[in-house]
């Protein structure tokens, strides 16, 4: 059985990544692929409980990083690895890059501590393709406020926080050009669909 493909979706809150994630899942299913649509933090029963805590409870920044990676450990072991081994496509709304961007860039946690956790939890598992949806913070904030009446603990952060998260994502895109594609998220959803269709055809 050939191994499946693993695609992750990233970007600052409000960039429009979740809409495109849903589109990609439909697109791949229309092509006859077996797709596991999942998300982080979350994706397992325990992971979803950790998600609820992470999005609501104030906590030390290292606790936040450790809980993100605890949820990820469970997700990799119970969902992602088994699906890839069955030859299925895993389409994940956020993965490890979000920890580098939010806990590293946004909160200022040591990049090297995150690398230690990533080595521990992922081994050599990496997405085959990561799509980073990039938009200026002001645009993302506008979209977020239009779409969300009850912002979670991350969505309540100030623009400066999201500027740091965005800068970290841009750095990740630059340093991992074989795996990561940066998508201009200021385009219309239709135009973004076309870009994604072209990218996915090469995977
Ligand atoms: P998000 O995909 O934005 O959920 P929703 O679209 O339902 O609001 O993810 C929730 C938040 O979790 C998001 O603000 C980013 C944050 N996050 C981290 O800080 N680190 C991580 O490793 C992950 C996976 C997410």
PDB file of C-alpha atoms in Angstrom, residues 46-166:
ATOM      1  CA  UNK A  46      -8.431  13.908  24.214  1.00  0.00           C
ATOM      2  CA  UNK A  47      -7.007  16.485  21.803  1.00  0.00           C
ATOM      3  CA  UNK A  48     -10.371  18.240  21.573  1.00  0.00           C
ATOM      4  CA  UNK A  49     -10.509  18.459  25.393  1.00  0.00           C
ATOM      5  CA  UNK A  50      -7.007  19.962  25.390  1.00  0.00           C
ATOM      6  CA  UNK A  51      -8.144  22.370  22.653  1.00  0.00           C
ATOM      7  CA  UNK A  52     -10.988  23.628  24.833  1.00  0.00           C
ATOM      8  CA  UNK A  53      -8.482  24.335  27.650  1.00  0.00           C
ATOM      9  CA  UNK A  54      -5.925  25.919  25.323  1.00  0.00           C
ATOM     10  CA  UNK A  55      -8.435  28.307  23.764  1.00  0.00           C
ATOM     11  CA  UNK A  56      -9.982  29.392  27.067  1.00  0.00           C
ATOM     12  CA  UNK A  57      -7.637  29.092  30.071  1.00  0.00           C
ATOM     13  CA  UNK A  58      -4.840  31.541  30.773  1.00  0.00           C
ATOM     14  CA  UNK A  59      -1.571  29.577  31.267  1.00  0.00           C
ATOM     15  CA  UNK A  60       2.224  29.858  31.285  1.00  0.00           C
ATOM     16  CA  UNK A  61       3.635  29.999  27.772  1.00  0.00           C
ATOM     17  CA  UNK A  62       5.591  26.768  28.237  1.00  0.00           C
ATOM     18  CA  UNK A  63       2.476  24.984  29.513  1.00  0.00           C
ATOM     19  CA  UNK A  64       0.739  26.203  26.359  1.00  0.00           C
ATOM     20  CA  UNK A  65       3.496  24.771  24.154  1.00  0.00           C
ATOM     21  CA  UNK A  66       3.572  21.464  26.046  1.00  0.00           C
ATOM     22  CA  UNK A  67      -0.203  21.026  25.793  1.00  0.00           C
ATOM     23  CA  UNK A  68      -0.109  21.804  22.058  1.00  0.00           C
ATOM     24  CA  UNK A  69       2.505  19.085  21.629  1.00  0.00           C
ATOM     25  CA  UNK A  70       0.675  16.659  23.956  1.00  0.00           C
ATOM     26  CA  UNK A  71      -2.431  17.004  21.778  1.00  0.00           C
ATOM     27  CA  UNK A  72      -0.224  16.601  18.691  1.00  0.00           C
ATOM     28  CA  UNK A  73       1.376  13.398  20.053  1.00  0.00           C
ATOM     29  CA  UNK A  74      -2.056  11.846  20.414  1.00  0.00           C
ATOM     30  CA  UNK A  75      -3.150  13.082  16.987  1.00  0.00           C
ATOM     31  CA  UNK A  76      -0.049  11.735  15.210  1.00  0.00           C
ATOM     32  CA  UNK A  77      -0.271   8.338  16.927  1.00  0.00           C
ATOM     33  CA  UNK A  78      -4.024   7.752  16.667  1.00  0.00           C
ATOM     34  CA  UNK A  79      -5.055   9.540  13.478  1.00  0.00           C
ATOM     35  CA  UNK A  80      -2.311  10.834  11.181  1.00  0.00           C
ATOM     36  CA  UNK A  81       0.173   7.930  11.050  1.00  0.00           C
ATOM     37  CA  UNK A  82      -2.495   5.205  10.722  1.00  0.00           C
ATOM     38  CA  UNK A  83      -4.288   7.109   7.927  1.00  0.00           C
ATOM     39  CA  UNK A  84      -1.053   7.678   5.987  1.00  0.00           C
ATOM     40  CA  UNK A  85      -0.172   4.006   6.401  1.00  0.00           C
ATOM     41  CA  UNK A  86      -3.592   3.083   4.934  1.00  0.00           C
ATOM     42  CA  UNK A  87      -2.768   5.233   1.887  1.00  0.00           C
ATOM     43  CA  UNK A  88      -5.260   7.997   2.781  1.00  0.00           C
ATOM     44  CA  UNK A  89      -4.793  11.750   2.427  1.00  0.00           C
ATOM     45  CA  UNK A  90      -4.616  13.725   5.671  1.00  0.00           C
ATOM     46  CA  UNK A  91      -5.670  17.361   5.342  1.00  0.00           C
ATOM     47  CA  UNK A  92      -4.942  19.126   8.602  1.00  0.00           C
ATOM     48  CA  UNK A  93      -6.090  22.616   9.640  1.00  0.00           C
ATOM     49  CA  UNK A  94      -2.841  23.712  11.411  1.00  0.00           C
ATOM     50  CA  UNK A  95       0.077  21.513  12.441  1.00  0.00           C
ATOM     51  CA  UNK A  96       3.559  21.944  13.936  1.00  0.00           C
ATOM     52  CA  UNK A  97       4.362  25.225  12.132  1.00  0.00           C
ATOM     53  CA  UNK A  98       1.591  26.843  14.187  1.00  0.00           C
ATOM     54  CA  UNK A  99       3.572  26.088  17.360  1.00  0.00           C
ATOM     55  CA  UNK A 100       6.667  27.782  15.930  1.00  0.00           C
ATOM     56  CA  UNK A 101       4.617  30.742  14.685  1.00  0.00           C
ATOM     57  CA  UNK A 102       2.343  31.276  17.734  1.00  0.00           C
ATOM     58  CA  UNK A 103       4.326  29.985  20.721  1.00  0.00           C
ATOM     59  CA  UNK A 104       7.714  30.861  19.171  1.00  0.00           C
ATOM     60  CA  UNK A 105       6.982  34.021  17.162  1.00  0.00           C
ATOM     61  CA  UNK A 106       3.886  35.281  18.983  1.00  0.00           C
ATOM     62  CA  UNK A 107       4.753  34.441  22.604  1.00  0.00           C
ATOM     63  CA  UNK A 108       8.553  34.502  22.294  1.00  0.00           C
ATOM     64  CA  UNK A 109       9.267  30.934  23.423  1.00  0.00           C
ATOM     65  CA  UNK A 110      12.779  29.688  22.506  1.00  0.00           C
ATOM     66  CA  UNK A 111      12.817  28.227  19.009  1.00  0.00           C
ATOM     67  CA  UNK A 112      15.234  25.525  20.270  1.00  0.00           C
ATOM     68  CA  UNK A 113      12.771  24.304  22.920  1.00  0.00           C
ATOM     69  CA  UNK A 114      10.136  23.953  20.211  1.00  0.00           C
ATOM     70  CA  UNK A 115      12.607  22.063  18.034  1.00  0.00           C
ATOM     71  CA  UNK A 116      13.243  19.632  20.897  1.00  0.00           C
ATOM     72  CA  UNK A 117       9.503  19.027  21.272  1.00  0.00           C
ATOM     73  CA  UNK A 118       9.036  18.680  17.510  1.00  0.00           C
ATOM     74  CA  UNK A 119      11.841  16.092  17.290  1.00  0.00           C
ATOM     75  CA  UNK A 120      10.357  14.181  20.178  1.00  0.00           C
ATOM     76  CA  UNK A 121       6.749  14.188  18.995  1.00  0.00           C
ATOM     77  CA  UNK A 122       7.190  13.971  15.219  1.00  0.00           C
ATOM     78  CA  UNK A 123      10.393  12.012  14.648  1.00  0.00           C
ATOM     79  CA  UNK A 124      10.797  12.451  10.906  1.00  0.00           C
ATOM     80  CA  UNK A 125       7.100  12.996  10.172  1.00  0.00           C
ATOM     81  CA  UNK A 126       6.563  16.221   8.215  1.00  0.00           C
ATOM     82  CA  UNK A 127       3.712  17.316   5.965  1.00  0.00           C
ATOM     83  CA  UNK A 128       4.372  16.644   2.273  1.00  0.00           C
ATOM     84  CA  UNK A 129       2.924  20.077   1.606  1.00  0.00           C
ATOM     85  CA  UNK A 130       2.191  23.065   3.830  1.00  0.00           C
ATOM     86  CA  UNK A 131       0.067  25.957   2.588  1.00  0.00           C
ATOM     87  CA  UNK A 132       0.610  29.192   4.503  1.00  0.00           C
ATOM     88  CA  UNK A 133      -2.159  31.734   3.903  1.00  0.00           C
ATOM     89  CA  UNK A 134      -0.645  35.166   4.194  1.00  0.00           C
ATOM     90  CA  UNK A 135      -2.448  38.484   4.547  1.00  0.00           C
ATOM     91  CA  UNK A 136      -1.647  41.804   6.240  1.00  0.00           C
ATOM     92  CA  UNK A 137      -2.680  41.727   9.901  1.00  0.00           C
ATOM     93  CA  UNK A 138      -5.177  44.600   9.453  1.00  0.00           C
ATOM     94  CA  UNK A 139      -7.071  42.658   6.761  1.00  0.00           C
ATOM     95  CA  UNK A 140      -7.070  39.430   8.772  1.00  0.00           C
ATOM     96  CA  UNK A 141      -8.289  41.309  11.864  1.00  0.00           C
ATOM     97  CA  UNK A 142     -11.176  42.835   9.890  1.00  0.00           C
ATOM     98  CA  UNK A 143     -12.233  39.426   8.580  1.00  0.00           C
ATOM     99  CA  UNK A 144     -11.933  37.915  12.039  1.00  0.00           C
ATOM    100  CA  UNK A 145     -14.094  40.586  13.667  1.00  0.00           C
ATOM    101  CA  UNK A 146     -16.721  40.216  10.936  1.00  0.00           C
ATOM    102  CA  UNK A 147     -16.863  36.427  11.408  1.00  0.00           C
ATOM    103  CA  UNK A 148     -16.417  35.945  15.175  1.00  0.00           C
ATOM    104  CA  UNK A 149     -18.684  37.225  17.926  1.00  0.00           C
ATOM    105  CA  UNK A 150     -16.864  35.457  20.778  1.00  0.00           C
ATOM    106  CA  UNK A 151     -13.115  35.569  20.129  1.00  0.00           C
ATOM    107  CA  UNK A 152     -11.018  32.871  21.849  1.00  0.00           C
ATOM    108  CA  UNK A 153      -7.845  33.471  23.889  1.00  0.00           C
ATOM    109  CA  UNK A 154      -5.645  33.716  20.766  1.00  0.00           C
ATOM    110  CA  UNK A 155      -8.098  35.762  18.711  1.00  0.00           C
ATOM    111  CA  UNK A 156      -8.194  38.332  21.534  1.00  0.00           C
ATOM    112  CA  UNK A 157      -4.485  39.110  21.110  1.00  0.00           C
ATOM    113  CA  UNK A 158      -3.365  42.532  19.836  1.00  0.00           C
ATOM    114  CA  UNK A 159      -2.147  43.322  16.321  1.00  0.00           C
ATOM    115  CA  UNK A 160       1.503  43.284  17.493  1.00  0.00           C
ATOM    116  CA  UNK A 161       1.114  39.628  18.490  1.00  0.00           C
ATOM    117  CA  UNK A 162      -0.216  38.735  15.031  1.00  0.00           C
ATOM    118  CA  UNK A 163       2.562  40.755  13.364  1.00  0.00           C
ATOM    119  CA  UNK A 164       5.073  38.514  15.168  1.00  0.00           C
ATOM    120  CA  UNK A 165       3.127  35.356  14.239  1.00  0.00           C
ATOM    121  CA  UNK A 166       2.987  36.465  10.601  1.00  0.00           C
TER     122      UNK A 166
END
